[in-house]
Amino acid sequence: MEQTYIFNNESHKDFTAAYMTALGMDQEQIDSVIAQRDFELSQNVQKREAAYKRESDPLYMEWQYDQTEEAGQKWRDKVAEIKERFPLA
């Protein structure tokens, strides 16, 4: 899931200062958007860890027991999904 922010009723994905300045944002607005992005990303560490415990760890244990390629792939797919849902950068 890609980070976005709203400015002038439009969604934006570019977090560079040059881009935000070109949109007409002042430094206080830029700092606020960056702070919010950084906070949300920091929360993803805890969210990702909880999702691993709840969703992927049981699949890993099943794979360790079964030792089948299908069980291993199911676990790897779940890990990839969690990483996409809770990006760290």
mmCIF file of N, CA and C in Angstrom:
data_model
loop_
_atom_site.group_PDB
_atom_site.id
_atom_site.type_symbol
_atom_site.label_atom_id
_atom_site.label_comp_id
_atom_site.label_asym_id
_atom_site.label_seq_id
_atom_site.Cartn_x
_atom_site.Cartn_y
_atom_site.Cartn_z
ATOM 1 N N MET A 1 0.849 -1.169 0.000
ATOM 2 C CA MET A 1 0.000 0.000 0.000
ATOM 3 C C MET A 1 0.902 1.241 0.000
ATOM 4 N N GLU A 2 0.714 2.063 -0.982
ATOM 5 C CA GLU A 2 1.563 3.235 -1.156
ATOM 6 C C GLU A 2 1.049 4.392 -0.301
ATOM 7 N N GLN A 3 1.957 5.149 0.277
ATOM 8 C CA GLN A 3 1.605 6.305 1.088
ATOM 9 C C GLN A 3 1.109 7.437 0.191
ATOM 10 N N THR A 4 0.056 8.100 0.621
ATOM 11 C CA THR A 4 -0.490 9.247 -0.099
ATOM 12 C C THR A 4 -0.876 10.336 0.897
ATOM 13 N N TYR A 5 -1.116 11.523 0.376
ATOM 14 C CA TYR A 5 -1.640 12.628 1.174
ATOM 15 C C TYR A 5 -2.576 13.448 0.291
ATOM 16 N N ILE A 6 -3.447 14.208 0.933
ATOM 17 C CA ILE A 6 -4.421 15.037 0.223
ATOM 18 C C ILE A 6 -4.005 16.496 0.346
ATOM 19 N N PHE A 7 -3.970 17.185 -0.788
ATOM 20 C CA PHE A 7 -3.735 18.629 -0.807
ATOM 21 C C PHE A 7 -4.617 19.219 -1.890
ATOM 22 N N ASN A 8 -5.367 20.256 -1.532
ATOM 23 C CA ASN A 8 -6.320 20.887 -2.455
ATOM 24 C C ASN A 8 -7.266 19.859 -3.089
ATOM 25 N N ASN A 9 -7.769 18.970 -2.249
ATOM 26 C CA ASN A 9 -8.752 17.951 -2.662
ATOM 27 C C ASN A 9 -8.222 16.968 -3.701
ATOM 28 N N GLU A 10 -6.906 16.828 -3.789
ATOM 29 C CA GLU A 10 -6.299 15.867 -4.703
ATOM 30 C C GLU A 10 -5.326 14.990 -3.932
ATOM 31 N N SER A 11 -5.266 13.728 -4.320
ATOM 32 C CA SER A 11 -4.364 12.776 -3.699
ATOM 33 C C SER A 11 -2.990 12.834 -4.401
ATOM 34 N N HIS A 12 -1.936 12.812 -3.591
ATOM 35 C CA HIS A 12 -0.573 12.886 -4.114
ATOM 36 C C HIS A 12 0.285 11.794 -3.487
ATOM 37 N N LYS A 13 1.282 11.329 -4.250
ATOM 38 C CA LYS A 13 2.182 10.275 -3.781
ATOM 39 C C LYS A 13 3.624 10.748 -3.654
ATOM 40 N N ASP A 14 3.939 11.879 -4.217
ATOM 41 C CA ASP A 14 5.310 12.393 -4.214
ATOM 42 C C ASP A 14 5.537 13.192 -2.926
ATOM 43 N N PHE A 15 6.487 12.740 -2.105
ATOM 44 C CA PHE A 15 6.758 13.381 -0.829
ATOM 45 C C PHE A 15 8.003 14.271 -0.851
ATOM 46 N N THR A 16 8.512 14.581 -2.038
ATOM 47 C CA THR A 16 9.687 15.445 -2.086
ATOM 48 C C THR A 16 9.276 16.892 -1.818
ATOM 49 N N ALA A 17 10.186 17.611 -1.174
ATOM 50 C CA ALA A 17 9.914 19.014 -0.849
ATOM 51 C C ALA A 17 9.703 19.839 -2.113
ATOM 52 N N ALA A 18 10.466 19.561 -3.148
ATOM 53 C CA ALA A 18 10.329 20.315 -4.400
ATOM 54 C C ALA A 18 8.938 20.130 -4.996
ATOM 55 N N TYR A 19 8.443 18.906 -4.992
ATOM 56 C CA TYR A 19 7.103 18.638 -5.538
ATOM 57 C C TYR A 19 6.034 19.345 -4.708
ATOM 58 N N MET A 20 6.136 19.225 -3.384
ATOM 59 C CA MET A 20 5.119 19.847 -2.520
ATOM 60 C C MET A 20 5.175 21.370 -2.616
ATOM 61 N N THR A 21 6.361 21.923 -2.753
ATOM 62 C CA THR A 21 6.495 23.371 -2.925
ATOM 63 C C THR A 21 5.838 23.796 -4.238
ATOM 64 N N ALA A 22 6.035 23.008 -5.290
ATOM 65 C CA ALA A 22 5.421 23.308 -6.583
ATOM 66 C C ALA A 22 3.895 23.238 -6.511
ATOM 67 N N LEU A 23 3.376 22.436 -5.611
ATOM 68 C CA LEU A 23 1.919 22.381 -5.420
ATOM 69 C C LEU A 23 1.394 23.638 -4.733
ATOM 70 N N GLY A 24 2.285 24.382 -4.085
ATOM 71 C CA GLY A 24 1.887 25.590 -3.373
ATOM 72 C C GLY A 24 1.858 25.421 -1.864
ATOM 73 N N MET A 25 2.450 24.342 -1.371
ATOM 74 C CA MET A 25 2.477 24.118 0.073
ATOM 75 C C MET A 25 3.569 24.971 0.707
ATOM 76 N N ASP A 26 3.280 25.484 1.917
ATOM 77 C CA ASP A 26 4.311 26.203 2.650
ATOM 78 C C ASP A 26 5.101 25.200 3.501
ATOM 79 N N GLN A 27 6.167 25.664 4.136
ATOM 80 C CA GLN A 27 7.055 24.757 4.875
ATOM 81 C C GLN A 27 6.333 24.051 6.013
ATOM 82 N N GLU A 28 5.435 24.740 6.678
ATOM 83 C CA GLU A 28 4.683 24.122 7.781
ATOM 84 C C GLU A 28 3.823 22.959 7.267
ATOM 85 N N GLN A 29 3.176 23.145 6.133
ATOM 86 C CA GLN A 29 2.372 22.072 5.545
ATOM 87 C C GLN A 29 3.247 20.891 5.114
ATOM 88 N N ILE A 30 4.386 21.200 4.505
ATOM 89 C CA ILE A 30 5.314 20.148 4.088
ATOM 90 C C ILE A 30 5.787 19.354 5.300
ATOM 91 N N ASP A 31 6.193 20.042 6.350
ATOM 92 C CA ASP A 31 6.655 19.374 7.568
ATOM 93 C C ASP A 31 5.559 18.495 8.164
ATOM 94 N N SER A 32 4.321 18.978 8.129
ATOM 95 C CA SER A 32 3.202 18.219 8.668
ATOM 96 C C SER A 32 2.952 16.938 7.875
ATOM 97 N N VAL A 33 3.003 17.037 6.545
ATOM 98 C CA VAL A 33 2.793 15.859 5.691
ATOM 99 C C VAL A 33 3.898 14.836 5.926
ATOM 100 N N ILE A 34 5.134 15.303 6.013
ATOM 101 C CA ILE A 34 6.275 14.400 6.245
ATOM 102 C C ILE A 34 6.161 13.742 7.617
ATOM 103 N N ALA A 35 5.783 14.511 8.629
ATOM 104 C CA ALA A 35 5.645 13.959 9.981
ATOM 105 C C ALA A 35 4.547 12.898 10.028
ATOM 106 N N GLN A 36 3.444 13.164 9.359
ATOM 107 C CA GLN A 36 2.349 12.194 9.330
ATOM 108 C C GLN A 36 2.777 10.914 8.615
ATOM 109 N N ARG A 37 3.462 11.051 7.487
ATOM 110 C CA ARG A 37 3.964 9.875 6.755
ATOM 111 C C ARG A 37 4.907 9.054 7.629
ATOM 112 N N ASP A 38 5.836 9.733 8.293
ATOM 113 C CA ASP A 38 6.806 9.039 9.137
ATOM 114 C C ASP A 38 6.121 8.333 10.304
ATOM 115 N N PHE A 39 5.120 8.975 10.881
ATOM 116 C CA PHE A 39 4.374 8.348 11.980
ATOM 117 C C PHE A 39 3.656 7.090 11.489
ATOM 118 N N GLU A 40 2.981 7.188 10.354
ATOM 119 C CA GLU A 40 2.252 6.032 9.821
ATOM 120 C C GLU A 40 3.196 4.881 9.494
ATOM 121 N N LEU A 41 4.356 5.193 8.930
ATOM 122 C CA LEU A 41 5.326 4.152 8.637
ATOM 123 C C LEU A 41 5.847 3.502 9.918
ATOM 124 N N SER A 42 6.057 4.292 10.963
ATOM 125 C CA SER A 42 6.538 3.724 12.228
ATOM 126 C C SER A 42 5.497 2.798 12.838
ATOM 127 N N GLN A 43 4.228 3.101 12.641
ATOM 128 C CA GLN A 43 3.166 2.239 13.150
ATOM 129 C C GLN A 43 3.125 0.908 12.408
ATOM 130 N N ASN A 44 3.597 0.900 11.175
ATOM 131 C CA ASN A 44 3.569 -0.322 10.371
ATOM 132 C C ASN A 44 4.478 -1.413 10.929
ATOM 133 N N VAL A 45 5.510 -1.033 11.669
ATOM 134 C CA VAL A 45 6.375 -2.044 12.282
ATOM 135 C C VAL A 45 5.551 -2.888 13.242
ATOM 136 N N GLN A 46 4.786 -2.242 14.116
ATOM 137 C CA GLN A 46 3.960 -2.972 15.076
ATOM 138 C C GLN A 46 2.826 -3.725 14.376
ATOM 139 N N LYS A 47 2.221 -3.101 13.379
ATOM 140 C CA LYS A 47 1.129 -3.754 12.658
ATOM 141 C C LYS A 47 1.634 -4.985 11.904
ATOM 142 N N ARG A 48 2.810 -4.856 11.311
ATOM 143 C CA ARG A 48 3.376 -5.983 10.573
ATOM 144 C C ARG A 48 3.701 -7.130 11.531
ATOM 145 N N GLU A 49 4.300 -6.811 12.656
ATOM 146 C CA GLU A 49 4.644 -7.845 13.637
ATOM 147 C C GLU A 49 3.390 -8.582 14.125
ATOM 148 N N ALA A 50 2.334 -7.837 14.404
ATOM 149 C CA ALA A 50 1.082 -8.460 14.858
ATOM 150 C C ALA A 50 0.479 -9.335 13.764
ATOM 151 N N ALA A 51 0.537 -8.878 12.527
ATOM 152 C CA ALA A 51 -0.008 -9.655 11.417
ATOM 153 C C ALA A 51 0.792 -10.936 11.205
ATOM 154 N N TYR A 52 2.116 -10.851 11.348
ATOM 155 C CA TYR A 52 2.923 -12.067 11.242
ATOM 156 C C TYR A 52 2.480 -13.086 12.286
ATOM 157 N N LYS A 53 2.360 -12.649 13.527
ATOM 158 C CA LYS A 53 1.981 -13.572 14.610
ATOM 159 C C LYS A 53 0.604 -14.174 14.367
ATOM 160 N N ARG A 54 -0.317 -13.347 13.945
ATOM 161 C CA ARG A 54 -1.704 -13.767 13.775
ATOM 162 C C ARG A 54 -1.939 -14.555 12.490
ATOM 163 N N GLU A 55 -1.285 -14.156 11.396
ATOM 164 C CA GLU A 55 -1.621 -14.701 10.086
ATOM 165 C C GLU A 55 -0.570 -15.638 9.490
ATOM 166 N N SER A 56 0.694 -15.255 9.559
ATOM 167 C CA SER A 56 1.694 -16.072 8.859
ATOM 168 C C SER A 56 2.368 -17.122 9.747
ATOM 169 N N ASP A 57 2.512 -16.846 11.028
ATOM 170 C CA ASP A 57 3.163 -17.825 11.900
ATOM 171 C C ASP A 57 2.432 -19.169 11.918
ATOM 172 N N PRO A 58 1.093 -19.176 12.000
ATOM 173 C CA PRO A 58 0.412 -20.484 11.939
ATOM 174 C C PRO A 58 0.661 -21.224 10.623
ATOM 175 N N LEU A 59 0.753 -20.489 9.526
ATOM 176 C CA LEU A 59 1.030 -21.115 8.232
ATOM 177 C C LEU A 59 2.454 -21.663 8.194
ATOM 178 N N TYR A 60 3.380 -20.953 8.832
ATOM 179 C CA TYR A 60 4.758 -21.436 8.912
ATOM 180 C C TYR A 60 4.822 -22.746 9.703
ATOM 181 N N MET A 61 4.120 -22.781 10.815
ATOM 182 C CA MET A 61 4.115 -23.999 11.633
ATOM 183 C C MET A 61 3.503 -25.165 10.856
ATOM 184 N N GLU A 62 2.442 -24.888 10.115
ATOM 185 C CA GLU A 62 1.823 -25.932 9.289
ATOM 186 C C GLU A 62 2.814 -26.445 8.245
ATOM 187 N N TRP A 63 3.544 -25.529 7.629
ATOM 188 C CA TRP A 63 4.546 -25.909 6.636
ATOM 189 C C TRP A 63 5.643 -26.769 7.272
ATOM 190 N N GLN A 64 6.093 -26.366 8.465
ATOM 191 C CA GLN A 64 7.126 -27.144 9.142
ATOM 192 C C GLN A 64 6.645 -28.569 9.447
ATOM 193 N N TYR A 65 5.366 -28.701 9.738
ATOM 194 C CA TYR A 65 4.804 -30.016 10.020
ATOM 195 C C TYR A 65 4.611 -30.817 8.737
ATOM 196 N N ASP A 66 4.005 -30.194 7.726
ATOM 197 C CA ASP A 66 3.677 -30.894 6.479
ATOM 198 C C ASP A 66 4.880 -31.109 5.572
ATOM 199 N N GLN A 67 5.773 -30.123 5.534
ATOM 200 C CA GLN A 67 6.928 -30.154 4.631
ATOM 201 C C GLN A 67 6.529 -30.282 3.157
ATOM 202 N N THR A 68 5.361 -29.705 2.796
ATOM 203 C CA THR A 68 4.936 -29.735 1.396
ATOM 204 C C THR A 68 5.227 -28.382 0.752
ATOM 205 N N GLU A 69 5.471 -28.400 -0.540
ATOM 206 C CA GLU A 69 5.721 -27.155 -1.273
ATOM 207 C C GLU A 69 4.494 -26.254 -1.222
ATOM 208 N N GLU A 70 3.304 -26.845 -1.274
ATOM 209 C CA GLU A 70 2.065 -26.051 -1.242
ATOM 210 C C GLU A 70 1.947 -25.277 0.070
ATOM 211 N N ALA A 71 2.248 -25.938 1.185
ATOM 212 C CA ALA A 71 2.174 -25.261 2.483
ATOM 213 C C ALA A 71 3.239 -24.169 2.570
ATOM 214 N N GLY A 72 4.430 -24.444 2.050
ATOM 215 C CA GLY A 72 5.491 -23.435 2.051
ATOM 216 C C GLY A 72 5.129 -22.229 1.211
ATOM 217 N N GLN A 73 4.518 -22.470 0.066
ATOM 218 C CA GLN A 73 4.118 -21.359 -0.805
ATOM 219 C C GLN A 73 3.006 -20.537 -0.175
ATOM 220 N N LYS A 74 2.089 -21.193 0.495
ATOM 221 C CA LYS A 74 0.995 -20.481 1.172
ATOM 222 C C LYS A 74 1.568 -19.540 2.235
ATOM 223 N N TRP A 75 2.551 -20.024 2.980
ATOM 224 C CA TRP A 75 3.194 -19.190 3.996
ATOM 225 C C TRP A 75 3.931 -18.018 3.340
ATOM 226 N N ARG A 76 4.734 -18.281 2.304
ATOM 227 C CA ARG A 76 5.479 -17.210 1.629
ATOM 228 C C ARG A 76 4.538 -16.168 1.016
ATOM 229 N N ASP A 77 3.417 -16.615 0.454
ATOM 230 C CA ASP A 77 2.441 -15.682 -0.115
ATOM 231 C C ASP A 77 1.851 -14.778 0.960
ATOM 232 N N LYS A 78 1.570 -15.349 2.130
ATOM 233 C CA LYS A 78 1.007 -14.553 3.226
ATOM 234 C C LYS A 78 2.021 -13.525 3.711
ATOM 235 N N VAL A 79 3.285 -13.904 3.820
ATOM 236 C CA VAL A 79 4.338 -12.962 4.231
ATOM 237 C C VAL A 79 4.424 -11.806 3.234
ATOM 238 N N ALA A 80 4.394 -12.111 1.947
ATOM 239 C CA ALA A 80 4.451 -11.059 0.917
ATOM 240 C C ALA A 80 3.246 -10.133 1.019
ATOM 241 N N GLU A 81 2.082 -10.698 1.260
ATOM 242 C CA GLU A 81 0.866 -9.886 1.402
ATOM 243 C C GLU A 81 0.986 -8.934 2.595
ATOM 244 N N ILE A 82 1.477 -9.431 3.708
ATOM 245 C CA ILE A 82 1.631 -8.592 4.911
ATOM 246 C C ILE A 82 2.634 -7.469 4.646
ATOM 247 N N LYS A 83 3.745 -7.781 3.984
ATOM 248 C CA LYS A 83 4.733 -6.749 3.671
ATOM 249 C C LYS A 83 4.148 -5.675 2.767
ATOM 250 N N GLU A 84 3.285 -6.064 1.847
ATOM 251 C CA GLU A 84 2.658 -5.083 0.969
ATOM 252 C C GLU A 84 1.642 -4.230 1.745
ATOM 253 N N ARG A 85 0.916 -4.857 2.630
ATOM 254 C CA ARG A 85 -0.105 -4.150 3.412
ATOM 255 C C ARG A 85 0.510 -3.153 4.389
ATOM 256 N N PHE A 86 1.666 -3.501 4.950
ATOM 257 C CA PHE A 86 2.321 -2.651 5.950
ATOM 258 C C PHE A 86 3.757 -2.336 5.516
ATOM 259 N N PRO A 87 3.938 -1.438 4.540
ATOM 260 C CA PRO A 87 5.284 -1.112 4.057
ATOM 261 C C PRO A 87 6.102 -0.402 5.147
ATOM 262 N N LEU A 88 7.404 -0.592 5.091
ATOM 263 C CA LEU A 88 8.280 0.054 6.063
ATOM 264 C C LEU A 88 9.015 1.248 5.472
ATOM 265 N N ALA A 89 8.886 1.449 4.183
ATOM 266 C CA ALA A 89 9.522 2.615 3.567
ATOM 267 C C ALA A 89 8.758 3.034 2.336
#
